[in-house]
Tab-separated table of C-alpha atoms in Angstrom:
chain	number	residue	atom	x	y	z
A	1	MET	CA	1.232	-20.653	31.580
A	2	ARG	CA	-1.165	-19.034	29.014
A	3	ARG	CA	1.268	-16.086	28.375
A	4	THR	CA	4.152	-18.537	27.904
A	5	ALA	CA	2.068	-20.611	25.483
A	6	ALA	CA	1.073	-17.427	23.546
A	7	ALA	CA	4.649	-16.317	23.254
A	8	ALA	CA	5.762	-19.784	22.092
A	9	LEU	CA	2.867	-19.791	19.417
A	10	ALA	CA	3.945	-16.249	18.281
A	11	ALA	CA	7.522	-17.277	17.972
A	12	VAL	CA	6.528	-20.319	15.813
A	13	LEU	CA	4.283	-18.312	13.503
A	14	LEU	CA	7.007	-15.815	12.855
A	15	LEU	CA	9.991	-18.091	12.271
A	16	PRO	CA	9.912	-17.499	8.398
A	17	LEU	CA	9.369	-13.751	8.724
A	18	ALA	CA	12.099	-12.253	10.922
A	19	ALA	CA	11.631	-8.721	12.025
A	20	CYS	CA	12.446	-5.937	9.753
A	21	ALA	CA	12.797	-4.454	13.283
A	22	ASN	CA	16.311	-5.688	13.366
A	23	ASP	CA	17.351	-2.734	11.101
A	24	ALA	CA	18.010	-0.335	13.928
A	25	ALA	CA	20.970	2.064	13.708
A	26	THR	CA	21.615	1.714	17.302
A	27	SER	CA	20.429	-0.561	20.169
A	28	HIS	CA	17.712	1.589	21.743
A	29	ASN	CA	16.173	-1.277	23.561
A	30	GLY	CA	13.457	-1.011	26.293
A	31	ALA	CA	11.090	1.802	26.782
A	32	ALA	CA	11.065	5.318	25.610
A	33	PRO	CA	10.608	8.056	28.256
A	34	ALA	CA	6.954	8.461	28.985
A	35	GLY	CA	4.962	11.375	27.768
A	36	LYS	CA	2.626	13.627	29.761
A	37	LYS	CA	0.262	11.621	31.891
A	38	VAL	CA	-3.323	12.217	30.920
A	39	ASP	CA	-6.719	10.984	32.045
A	40	GLY	CA	-7.276	8.252	29.377
A	41	PRO	CA	-6.469	4.706	28.398
A	42	THR	CA	-2.951	3.318	28.247
A	43	VAL	CA	-1.566	1.608	25.175
A	44	LYS	CA	1.688	-0.285	24.681
A	45	ILE	CA	3.326	-0.003	21.267
A	46	MET	CA	6.257	-2.016	20.185
A	47	VAL	CA	8.354	-0.293	17.569
A	48	GLY	CA	10.804	-2.097	15.320
A	49	GLY	CA	13.727	0.236	16.083
A	50	LEU	CA	12.741	3.666	17.732
A	51	ASP	CA	15.771	5.410	16.121
A	52	LYS	CA	14.942	4.310	12.566
A	53	VAL	CA	13.825	7.202	10.372
A	54	ILE	CA	11.230	4.892	8.632
A	55	TYR	CA	9.588	4.521	11.944
A	56	MET	CA	10.120	8.164	13.146
A	57	PRO	CA	6.376	9.053	13.468
A	58	ALA	CA	6.186	6.893	16.681
A	59	MET	CA	8.773	8.739	18.694
A	60	LEU	CA	7.944	12.100	17.031
A	61	THR	CA	4.382	11.924	18.028
A	62	GLN	CA	5.479	11.259	21.623
A	63	ARG	CA	7.934	14.215	21.483
A	64	LEU	CA	5.305	16.568	20.035
A	65	GLY	CA	2.882	15.730	22.864
A	66	TYR	CA	0.241	14.612	20.392
A	67	PHE	CA	-0.672	11.411	22.282
A	68	ALA	CA	-1.433	13.404	25.344
A	69	ASP	CA	-3.385	15.950	23.238
A	70	ALA	CA	-5.455	13.070	21.839
A	71	GLY	CA	-6.236	11.719	25.372
A	72	VAL	CA	-4.245	8.556	25.286
A	73	ASN	CA	-1.152	7.426	27.327
A	74	VAL	CA	1.312	5.518	25.083
A	75	GLU	CA	4.267	3.429	26.170
A	76	LEU	CA	6.641	3.231	23.253
A	77	LEU	CA	8.796	0.118	23.404
A	78	SER	CA	11.812	-0.996	21.176
A	79	GLU	CA	13.277	-4.287	20.329
A	80	PRO	CA	15.583	-3.526	17.529
A	81	ALA	CA	17.829	-6.417	18.025
A	82	GLY	CA	15.663	-8.988	19.822
A	83	VAL	CA	12.012	-10.149	19.839
A	84	ASN	CA	10.290	-8.511	17.038
A	85	ALA	CA	7.287	-6.185	17.259
A	86	THR	CA	4.978	-8.651	15.744
A	87	THR	CA	5.912	-11.352	18.104
A	88	ALA	CA	5.195	-9.155	20.981
A	89	LEU	CA	1.817	-8.173	19.600
A	90	LEU	CA	0.821	-11.832	19.002
A	91	ALA	CA	1.829	-12.716	22.487
A	92	GLY	CA	-0.260	-10.067	23.971
A	93	ASP	CA	2.601	-8.161	25.476
A	94	VAL	CA	1.581	-4.968	23.549
A	95	GLN	CA	-1.590	-3.742	21.992
A	96	GLY	CA	0.056	-2.326	18.860
A	97	ALA	CA	3.097	-2.608	16.667
A	98	VAL	CA	4.873	-0.280	14.484
A	99	GLY	CA	6.493	-2.162	11.696
A	100	PHE	CA	6.156	-3.172	7.990
A	101	TYR	CA	2.576	-3.749	6.706
A	102	ASP	CA	3.605	-6.863	4.967
A	103	HIS	CA	3.279	-8.660	8.378
A	104	THR	CA	-0.442	-8.325	8.132
A	105	ILE	CA	-0.525	-10.264	4.920
A	106	ASP	CA	1.930	-12.948	6.087
A	107	LEU	CA	-0.160	-13.485	9.271
A	108	GLN	CA	-3.542	-13.796	7.377
A	109	ALA	CA	-1.922	-16.510	5.483
A	110	LYS	CA	-1.215	-18.236	8.776
A	111	GLY	CA	-4.748	-17.776	10.068
A	112	LYS	CA	-4.197	-14.579	12.132
A	113	SER	CA	-6.112	-11.301	11.709
A	114	VAL	CA	-3.896	-8.229	12.082
A	115	GLU	CA	-4.552	-4.892	10.343
A	116	SER	CA	-2.832	-1.607	9.692
A	117	VAL	CA	-4.883	1.109	11.250
A	118	VAL	CA	-2.560	4.071	10.334
A	119	GLN	CA	-0.325	3.678	7.275
A	120	PHE	CA	2.719	5.844	7.819
A	121	SER	CA	4.489	5.135	4.435
A	122	GLN	CA	3.785	4.415	0.718
A	123	ALA	CA	7.427	3.211	-0.002
A	124	PRO	CA	9.755	0.787	1.774
A	125	GLY	CA	12.373	3.421	2.760
A	126	GLU	CA	14.925	0.849	1.937
A	127	VAL	CA	18.130	1.370	-0.089
A	128	GLU	CA	20.280	-1.155	-1.734
A	129	VAL	CA	23.744	0.018	-1.173
A	130	VAL	CA	26.902	-1.417	-3.089
A	131	SER	CA	30.325	-1.452	-1.487
A	132	ALA	CA	32.684	1.106	-3.032
A	133	LYS	CA	34.989	-1.657	-3.792
A	134	GLN	CA	32.192	-3.373	-5.997
A	135	ALA	CA	30.701	-0.198	-7.510
A	136	ASP	CA	31.979	-0.962	-11.034
A	137	ALA	CA	30.929	-4.490	-10.900
A	138	ILE	CA	27.368	-4.301	-9.527
A	139	LYS	CA	25.223	-2.048	-11.657
A	140	SER	CA	21.786	-3.752	-11.288
A	141	GLY	CA	20.070	-6.724	-9.820
A	142	ALA	CA	21.381	-8.739	-12.831
A	143	ASP	CA	24.851	-8.503	-11.179
A	144	PHE	CA	23.637	-10.124	-7.925
A	145	LYS	CA	24.666	-13.613	-9.253
A	146	GLY	CA	27.459	-15.105	-7.043
A	147	ARG	CA	27.394	-12.171	-4.711
A	148	LYS	CA	27.054	-11.861	-0.916
A	149	LEU	CA	24.166	-9.397	-0.276
A	150	GLY	CA	23.528	-8.099	3.208
A	151	VAL	CA	19.991	-8.168	4.841
A	152	THR	CA	18.863	-7.401	8.291
A	153	SER	CA	18.013	-11.039	8.973
A	154	ILE	CA	17.059	-14.098	6.840
A	155	GLY	CA	13.237	-13.905	6.241
A	156	SER	CA	13.019	-10.266	6.948
A	157	SER	CA	11.527	-7.678	4.614
A	158	THR	CA	14.850	-6.660	3.386
A	159	ASP	CA	15.522	-10.305	2.449
A	160	PHE	CA	12.299	-10.565	0.387
A	161	LEU	CA	12.816	-7.341	-1.297
A	162	THR	CA	16.458	-8.421	-2.185
A	163	LYS	CA	15.215	-11.629	-3.625
A	164	TYR	CA	12.468	-9.926	-5.628
A	165	LEU	CA	15.020	-7.552	-7.131
A	166	ALA	CA	17.331	-10.417	-8.102
A	167	VAL	CA	14.562	-12.528	-9.769
A	168	LYS	CA	13.111	-9.573	-11.451
A	169	ASN	CA	16.593	-9.006	-13.068
A	170	GLY	CA	16.868	-12.787	-14.099
A	171	VAL	CA	18.943	-14.044	-11.135
A	172	ASN	CA	17.571	-17.045	-9.246
A	173	VAL	CA	17.507	-16.960	-5.496
A	174	SER	CA	19.869	-19.823	-5.307
A	175	GLU	CA	22.478	-17.951	-7.218
A	176	PHE	CA	23.525	-15.412	-4.597
A	177	SER	CA	24.045	-15.552	-0.776
A	178	PRO	CA	21.949	-13.383	1.607
A	179	ILE	CA	23.926	-12.605	4.617
A	180	ALA	CA	22.384	-11.468	7.911
A	181	VAL	CA	24.242	-8.339	9.082
A	182	GLY	CA	21.691	-6.307	10.985
A	183	ALA	CA	22.039	-2.516	10.424
A	184	GLY	CA	23.948	0.340	11.743
A	185	GLN	CA	27.494	-0.314	12.742
A	186	THR	CA	27.211	-4.153	12.021
A	187	PHE	CA	26.014	-3.434	8.493
A	188	ILE	CA	28.757	-0.856	7.909
A	189	ALA	CA	31.342	-3.168	9.308
A	190	ALA	CA	30.273	-5.886	7.020
A	191	LEU	CA	30.532	-3.600	4.088
A	192	GLN	CA	34.063	-2.430	5.083
A	193	GLN	CA	35.445	-5.870	5.825
A	194	GLY	CA	34.074	-7.302	2.491
A	195	SER	CA	31.754	-9.771	4.227
A	196	ILE	CA	29.089	-8.481	1.921
A	197	ASP	CA	29.402	-6.952	-1.564
A	198	ALA	CA	26.164	-5.029	-1.253
A	199	GLY	CA	23.152	-4.865	1.059
A	200	MET	CA	19.724	-3.384	1.909
A	201	THR	CA	19.345	-0.934	4.872
A	202	THR	CA	17.725	2.237	5.910
A	203	ASP	CA	18.461	5.745	7.244
A	204	PRO	CA	20.363	6.868	9.239
A	205	THR	CA	22.627	3.949	8.230
A	206	VAL	CA	22.561	4.999	4.571
A	207	ALA	CA	23.580	8.545	5.293
A	208	ASN	CA	26.498	7.244	7.456
A	209	ILE	CA	27.677	5.103	4.594
A	210	LEU	CA	27.513	7.750	1.985
A	211	SER	CA	29.133	10.301	4.189
A	212	LYS	CA	32.099	8.027	4.629
A	213	GLN	CA	32.192	7.153	0.969
A	214	LEU	CA	31.861	3.403	1.828
A	215	GLY	CA	29.279	2.714	-0.761
A	216	THR	CA	26.948	3.913	-3.456
A	217	VAL	CA	23.212	3.683	-4.001
A	218	LEU	CA	21.883	0.970	-6.335
A	219	TYR	CA	18.285	1.032	-5.600
A	220	ASP	CA	16.648	3.853	-3.727
A	221	MET	CA	13.214	2.964	-2.428
A	222	ARG	CA	12.827	5.990	-0.205
A	223	THR	CA	10.458	7.691	-2.522
A	224	PRO	CA	7.215	6.606	-4.362
A	225	GLU	CA	9.098	7.020	-7.596
A	226	GLY	CA	11.945	4.762	-6.413
A	227	SER	CA	9.445	2.091	-5.179
A	228	LYS	CA	7.559	2.063	-8.539
A	229	ALA	CA	10.910	1.788	-10.468
A	230	ALA	CA	12.280	-1.007	-8.369
A	231	LEU	CA	9.076	-2.926	-7.320
A	232	GLY	CA	6.551	-1.976	-10.042
A	233	GLY	CA	4.280	0.055	-7.797
A	234	LEU	CA	3.841	1.826	-4.432
A	235	TYR	CA	4.985	-0.474	-1.515
A	236	PRO	CA	3.346	0.579	1.789
A	237	SER	CA	5.632	-0.347	4.623
A	238	SER	CA	5.857	1.312	8.052
A	239	SER	CA	2.543	1.498	9.836
A	240	LEU	CA	0.633	1.027	13.137
A	241	TYR	CA	-0.868	-2.399	13.075
A	242	MET	CA	-3.038	-4.131	15.702
A	243	ASN	CA	-4.929	-7.415	16.217
A	244	THR	CA	-8.317	-6.897	14.520
A	245	ALA	CA	-10.290	-8.352	17.541
A	246	TRP	CA	-8.487	-5.628	19.732
A	247	VAL	CA	-9.298	-2.933	17.235
A	248	ASP	CA	-13.027	-3.978	17.116
A	249	GLY	CA	-13.302	-3.932	20.902
A	250	ASN	CA	-11.378	-0.638	21.549
A	251	LYS	CA	-12.560	1.731	18.839
A	252	GLU	CA	-12.486	4.802	20.952
A	253	THR	CA	-8.829	4.246	21.882
A	254	VAL	CA	-7.797	3.405	18.418
A	255	GLN	CA	-9.382	6.695	17.160
A	256	LYS	CA	-7.349	8.586	19.721
A	257	LEU	CA	-4.183	6.851	18.390
A	258	ALA	CA	-5.179	7.644	14.839
A	259	ASN	CA	-5.902	11.329	15.690
A	260	ALA	CA	-2.421	11.636	17.216
A	261	PHE	CA	-0.517	9.891	14.271
A	262	VAL	CA	-2.327	11.737	11.499
A	263	LYS	CA	-1.645	15.015	13.297
A	264	THR	CA	2.104	14.142	13.364
A	265	LEU	CA	2.106	13.117	9.572
A	266	LYS	CA	0.565	16.492	8.773
A	267	TRP	CA	3.133	18.236	10.979
A	268	MET	CA	5.970	16.383	9.163
A	269	ASN	CA	4.737	17.588	5.891
A	270	THR	CA	4.762	21.206	6.869
A	271	HIS	CA	8.157	21.391	8.644
A	272	THR	CA	11.856	21.154	7.386
A	273	PRO	CA	14.031	18.125	8.018
A	274	GLU	CA	16.083	20.271	10.417
A	275	GLU	CA	12.995	21.128	12.370
A	276	ILE	CA	11.881	17.494	12.614
A	277	ALA	CA	15.440	16.500	13.630
A	278	ALA	CA	15.365	19.020	16.376
A	279	GLN	CA	12.392	17.396	17.914
A	280	MET	CA	13.965	13.832	18.108
A	281	PRO	CA	16.297	12.563	20.810
A	282	ALA	CA	19.819	14.079	20.460
A	283	ASP	CA	21.480	10.484	20.500
A	284	TYR	CA	19.584	9.530	17.386
A	285	ALA	CA	21.886	11.721	15.390
A	286	GLN	CA	24.851	9.332	15.366
A	287	GLY	CA	26.680	11.107	12.527
A	288	GLY	CA	25.936	14.600	13.748
A	289	ALA	CA	22.913	16.954	13.414
A	290	ALA	CA	23.493	17.820	9.763
A	291	GLU	CA	23.852	14.156	8.641
A	292	TYR	CA	20.724	13.199	10.566
A	293	ALA	CA	18.774	15.932	9.039
A	294	ALA	CA	19.977	14.858	5.639
A	295	SER	CA	18.862	11.414	6.266
A	296	ILE	CA	15.337	12.602	7.256
A	297	LYS	CA	15.286	14.749	4.079
A	298	ALA	CA	16.040	11.656	1.903
A	299	THR	CA	13.413	9.529	3.645
A	300	LEU	CA	10.607	12.041	3.943
A	301	PRO	CA	8.950	11.201	0.492
A	302	MET	CA	8.098	7.874	1.653
A	303	PHE	CA	5.592	9.101	4.260
A	304	THR	CA	1.895	9.709	3.776
A	305	THR	CA	0.327	12.922	4.832
A	306	ASP	CA	-2.896	11.440	6.069
A	307	GLY	CA	-2.264	7.830	7.295
A	308	VAL	CA	-4.361	6.429	4.356
A	309	MET	CA	-3.364	3.178	2.632
A	310	PRO	CA	-2.296	3.945	-1.018
A	311	ALA	CA	-5.017	2.281	-3.206
A	312	ASP	CA	-2.847	-0.089	-5.195
A	313	GLY	CA	-0.057	-0.516	-2.550
A	314	PRO	CA	-1.429	-3.794	-0.993
A	315	LYS	CA	-1.414	-5.536	-4.406
A	316	THR	CA	2.287	-4.737	-4.790
A	317	VAL	CA	3.172	-6.078	-1.372
A	318	LEU	CA	1.225	-9.274	-1.964
A	319	ALA	CA	2.986	-9.764	-5.371
A	320	VAL	CA	6.364	-9.421	-3.747
A	321	LEU	CA	5.566	-11.816	-0.842
A	322	ALA	CA	3.926	-14.333	-3.306
A	323	ALA	CA	7.069	-14.577	-5.265
A	324	PHE	CA	9.132	-16.032	-2.423
A	325	HIS	CA	7.342	-16.340	0.959
A	326	PRO	CA	6.406	-20.141	1.540
A	327	ASP	CA	3.305	-19.190	3.523
A	328	VAL	CA	1.970	-16.812	0.876
A	329	GLN	CA	2.978	-18.411	-2.381
A	330	GLY	CA	0.092	-20.054	-4.125
A	331	LYS	CA	-2.431	-18.532	-1.638
A	332	GLU	CA	-2.853	-15.149	-3.426
A	333	ALA	CA	-6.480	-15.806	-4.361
A	334	SER	CA	-7.356	-16.545	-0.765
A	335	ILE	CA	-5.766	-13.447	0.667
A	336	ASP	CA	-8.387	-10.799	1.430
A	337	LEU	CA	-6.287	-7.584	1.240
A	338	ALA	CA	-9.278	-5.486	2.480
A	339	LYS	CA	-8.943	-7.218	5.801
A	340	THR	CA	-5.188	-6.354	6.178
A	341	TYR	CA	-5.901	-2.629	6.707
A	342	THR	CA	-8.610	-0.149	7.617
A	343	THR	CA	-9.039	3.574	6.757
A	344	GLU	CA	-12.002	3.872	9.261
A	345	PHE	CA	-9.940	5.826	11.830
A	346	VAL	CA	-7.684	7.840	9.708
A	347	ALA	CA	-10.712	9.116	7.618
A	348	LYS	CA	-12.240	10.499	10.850
A	349	ALA	CA	-8.920	11.878	12.038
A	350	ALA	CA	-8.432	13.815	8.780
A	351	GLY	CA	-11.947	15.174	8.959
């Protein structure tokens, strides 16, 4: 009864903020193969699409054996087309979630205390892609008026970023139609069939679209420079976030997780896209090994090298959410950004 009530509460809390987890390239549901068993605590982590390049550190850490090296057993779960990672976290089904940092701000506005403990990225990793058929007509967000724009789901991070780009360029949110098309093959099909004129997605979907010449890039937020140009600053996105109460009660375990993830981020910074791709499951390379490596190369600049939250990043995220999110708008002054993340564990891991 308690678990059912918790799940129901979590679902209600998250209705306005559907998962950016729905942006998976394929449906790798369920659990990833377990890593080496060690004498240590076990932690369940729900990932918003294990095969998405923006969440690559989760699977890569498992594949490199760094969880085992740190003395922790990690069960990686994925719900790319179903219940999102944050819902599972709030329901108590998992102890950690890998998803967008913006959930921590949204949840604080709803009275929940969740914090990023390892910040994987400093940019969204998202790309606004325009259909090849509309490339001459859509040159900026000012041309979103009257258009059908693809997002992973209504209320998702892609939805918010799309609305922000529109308003920033003088287009009211009521003047275009956001269309929920998911990602991967469903996104590509919508682009091909004309169901959407443009849309926001991530790699490896972006690489697949470009290789087939189905669309062109309008806004590229896979790099810090791209994030600043489109959003006015760094936009920390993918991260490991956890309930603050659980973090406070399990600091030794959280430190082990931070040690493993920071080690992976450093490894990523010193290896080529091809070397990184070789460590990942073969079926993640849907468009072939070369295309998959290219998608990793294009997305690598978004990642931090130490898991530390970029200093001004949270302010940018709050500004974007406050522009449209009904639970955040007007509450900016009451949001304590310092409570939405911690650098305690990554600082020790780096040392």
